[in-house]
Amino acid sequence: MIESGKISNVQAAMLTITNLTIMGHLIILSLVFNQSRQDGWIAGIIGSCLGLIGIVGLTKLSQRFPGLTLVEILFYRFSWPGKVLAVIYLAYFLVMGILATRLFAETYKVIMLETPLTSFVIIIVLLCAYIVFLGLETMARMNQIMLPILVITAMSLVFLTIGKKDYTNLLPIMAKGFGPVGLGSLTVMGWLGEFAVMGMILPYVKHPKKLLSFNVAAAFINLIFFLGPITGPIALFGPEEAARMSFPTFSEIRYVQLGNILSRFDAIAVLFWTVGLMFRISVFYYGLCLGTAQILKFKTYRPLIIPFGWLIVVGSLLFASNYEEIKNFLFRSYVPVNLLMGAAIPIILLFWSLAFFKKTGSRR
């Protein structure tokens, strides 16, 4: 086994929450606002329930093949179709890592207009490369320390904006029927499909029999963390204005003011995104390095950190020429890809394993 570290079920759940929450606040809000307007909170609830399909499927699949990562399961248990899928998942991890890196750079460009995009990309990739080098246990412990701080800070900021919000902006409910809500629900379901990367981490959890309950709990907590940000900007700006914003949460935090003394809490939003994206990039980066090392039968994944780090840097710079192209990718490709990788394929693999494999993961 290349990875010798073990993490607790709580640490794995917290990694899931961080990985999903930051993407939800940064990008998914804009997508859901565009699709569902003031009914985004309904889409969030329905989409989260649908997202459990992929989470349960991947968790059950991992439990049927104890000690094996998603890439190992595919490459060594599902013949040649599995080998093809294993390589596709590695490519998926690379693309998601590239996307997260570019989003990190784009958020900083909003504040520091004169700084080259390349600088932000190199800095975050170097930081994440060091985290991946330290290993899974260190990554999980760092996240376990930082996540509660981020949650408490974010909840405090939400509380400070309550007086400025008009929640009647959330009315009327489903004025345009179920169509916009259904579209937003699929977006949220696709977002939760990013749980697929946890297939590289679940085998290293100390109590695998409790995985399902912890993963479902993580999805439920993630929904709670999503409801505030998805109702806040609409209550503050209205559905039409919120839908036009690239970073609604950032715009909302700009309205936070503590008396006549403290204002402009933008730095806290930047801190939230920096830490969240750092762990998000690290998780996909780790899954990419670990999975590749397992396929190539390396004794350690560390020699792959620098080559893949270079690929992530180059890929994030070439990914799009501007933020509008990134938004086009998110609207057209992000959701279908995640629905396929995070829901459809895990469910198919689970039923395939139930039909043709014994409970131990060996063929019948």
XYZ file of C-alpha atoms in Angstrom, residues 96-308:
213
model
C -10.657 19.567 -11.543
C -7.293 20.487 -10.029
C -6.590 22.794 -12.953
C -10.045 24.395 -12.661
C -9.637 25.002 -8.910
C -6.179 26.506 -9.456
C -7.442 28.871 -12.133
C -10.403 29.889 -9.943
C -7.963 30.694 -7.147
C -6.001 32.955 -9.486
C -9.156 34.581 -10.859
C -10.471 35.477 -7.391
C -7.188 37.132 -6.487
C -7.165 39.038 -9.785
C -10.420 40.675 -8.700
C -8.486 42.328 -5.853
C -4.936 42.656 -7.216
C -5.527 43.709 -10.799
C -1.904 44.484 -11.635
C -0.410 41.190 -10.416
C 0.199 38.612 -13.175
C -2.100 35.594 -13.133
C 0.962 33.332 -13.313
C 2.137 34.498 -9.891
C -1.037 33.363 -8.157
C -0.987 30.022 -9.980
C 2.629 29.227 -9.082
C 2.201 30.235 -5.436
C -0.864 28.068 -4.797
C 0.514 25.049 -6.664
C 3.780 25.195 -4.703
C 1.820 25.358 -1.455
C -0.433 22.458 -2.441
C 2.549 20.417 -3.662
C 4.058 20.722 -0.195
C 0.794 19.622 1.435
C 0.544 16.606 -0.899
C 4.178 15.775 -0.135
C 3.422 15.736 3.611
C 0.697 13.148 3.026
C -2.953 12.457 3.761
C -2.739 12.559 7.562
C -1.175 16.020 7.591
C -3.689 17.310 5.055
C -6.613 15.987 7.111
C -5.277 17.427 10.381
C -4.677 20.855 8.866
C -8.199 20.874 7.466
C -9.599 19.736 10.807
C -8.049 22.813 12.437
C -8.984 25.335 9.744
C -12.560 24.303 8.878
C -14.169 25.184 12.245
C -12.454 28.596 12.179
C -13.759 29.275 8.674
C -17.292 28.138 9.575
C -17.486 30.309 12.704
C -16.131 33.313 10.801
C -18.546 32.823 7.902
C -21.538 32.455 10.249
C -20.515 35.649 12.044
C -20.406 37.569 8.770
C -23.828 36.244 7.759
C -25.235 37.416 11.101
C -23.832 40.920 10.530
C -25.717 41.280 7.226
C -29.137 40.107 8.469
C -30.382 43.637 9.103
C -29.791 44.614 5.480
C -31.652 41.654 3.965
C -35.207 41.471 2.706
C -36.278 37.834 2.574
C -39.454 38.695 0.700
C -37.135 38.686 -2.332
C -37.407 34.895 -2.126
C -41.051 35.193 -3.168
C -42.982 34.124 -5.182
C -42.070 30.463 -4.839
C -41.813 28.545 -8.122
C -43.391 31.366 -10.102
C -42.076 29.888 -13.362
C -42.918 26.284 -12.530
C -40.639 23.387 -11.761
C -38.408 23.711 -14.858
C -35.905 26.262 -13.449
C -35.850 24.426 -10.102
C -35.176 21.108 -11.837
C -32.313 22.611 -13.813
C -30.779 24.077 -10.666
C -31.232 20.736 -8.888
C -29.190 18.957 -11.563
C -26.453 21.557 -11.118
C -26.340 20.926 -7.371
C -26.393 17.167 -7.969
C -23.481 17.549 -10.393
C -21.609 19.636 -7.848
C -21.937 16.845 -5.268
C -20.566 14.506 -7.940
C -17.144 15.890 -7.030
C -17.335 13.460 -4.107
C -15.796 11.006 -6.607
C -12.317 12.161 -5.575
C -13.015 10.862 -2.066
C -12.804 7.394 -3.603
C -9.038 7.911 -3.352
C -9.270 8.626 0.388
C -12.031 6.351 1.749
C -9.771 3.232 1.904
C -7.575 5.034 4.463
C -10.378 5.805 6.905
C -10.045 4.008 10.239
C -13.620 2.726 10.523
C -14.840 1.800 7.018
C -18.080 0.249 8.291
C -19.249 3.702 9.432
C -18.383 5.412 6.153
C -21.923 5.650 4.834
C -23.395 7.419 7.857
C -20.502 9.895 7.996
C -20.646 10.631 4.262
C -24.406 11.210 4.332
C -23.943 13.463 7.374
C -21.246 15.403 5.486
C -23.668 15.931 2.570
C -26.371 17.140 4.967
C -23.983 19.588 6.689
C -22.851 20.773 3.279
C -26.490 21.533 2.406
C -26.893 23.569 5.599
C -23.763 25.570 4.751
C -25.167 26.128 1.247
C -28.608 27.417 2.210
C -27.299 30.595 3.854
C -25.159 31.732 0.889
C -27.870 30.821 -1.625
C -30.556 32.888 0.146
C -28.327 35.734 1.398
C -27.384 37.456 -1.892
C -30.968 37.208 -3.186
C -32.339 38.702 0.041
C -29.738 41.464 -0.154
C -29.628 42.290 -3.872
C -32.700 40.647 -5.391
C -32.766 37.615 -7.731
C -31.954 39.444 -10.966
C -28.974 41.363 -9.591
C -27.616 38.301 -7.762
C -27.786 36.283 -10.992
C -25.566 38.850 -12.748
C -22.792 38.657 -10.153
C -19.690 36.530 -10.770
C -18.958 36.147 -7.038
C -22.213 36.792 -5.086
C -20.756 35.866 -1.692
C -17.904 38.318 -2.136
C -20.364 41.080 -3.015
C -22.474 40.251 0.034
C -19.508 40.412 2.408
C -18.656 43.891 1.103
C -21.867 45.085 2.759
C -20.766 43.894 6.208
C -20.152 46.736 8.646
C -19.554 46.616 12.398
C -20.698 49.975 13.720
C -18.680 52.949 12.506
C -15.372 51.261 13.263
C -14.952 48.164 11.125
C -16.012 47.784 7.519
C -14.815 46.141 4.308
C -14.427 42.545 5.439
C -13.214 41.552 1.967
C -10.033 40.080 3.419
C -12.046 37.476 5.322
C -13.710 36.318 2.104
C -10.292 36.074 0.480
C -9.000 34.067 3.450
C -12.007 31.740 3.241
C -11.471 31.123 -0.470
C -7.694 30.787 -0.121
C -7.849 28.108 2.561
C -10.786 26.315 0.952
C -9.252 26.225 -2.521
C -5.896 25.208 -1.078
C -7.432 22.047 0.373
C -9.597 21.493 -2.690
C -6.612 21.615 -5.038
C -4.601 19.436 -2.646
C -7.273 16.712 -2.552
C -7.486 16.423 -6.356
C -3.693 16.773 -6.665
C -3.242 13.989 -4.108
C -5.772 11.724 -5.840
C -4.022 12.276 -9.181
C -0.548 11.477 -7.834
C -1.686 8.507 -5.739
C -3.812 6.938 -8.480
C -1.064 7.271 -11.091
C 1.491 5.733 -8.730
C -0.859 2.821 -8.028
C -1.337 2.114 -11.734
C 2.411 2.325 -12.416
C 3.125 0.267 -9.254
C 5.443 2.849 -7.731
C 6.449 2.448 -4.109
C 5.607 6.100 -3.423
C 3.659 8.811 -5.212
C 6.093 11.614 -4.263
C 8.211 11.512 -7.488
C 5.022 12.442 -9.381
C 4.331 15.617 -7.384
C 6.618 17.912 -9.379
C 5.621 16.659 -12.876
C 1.910 16.895 -12.080
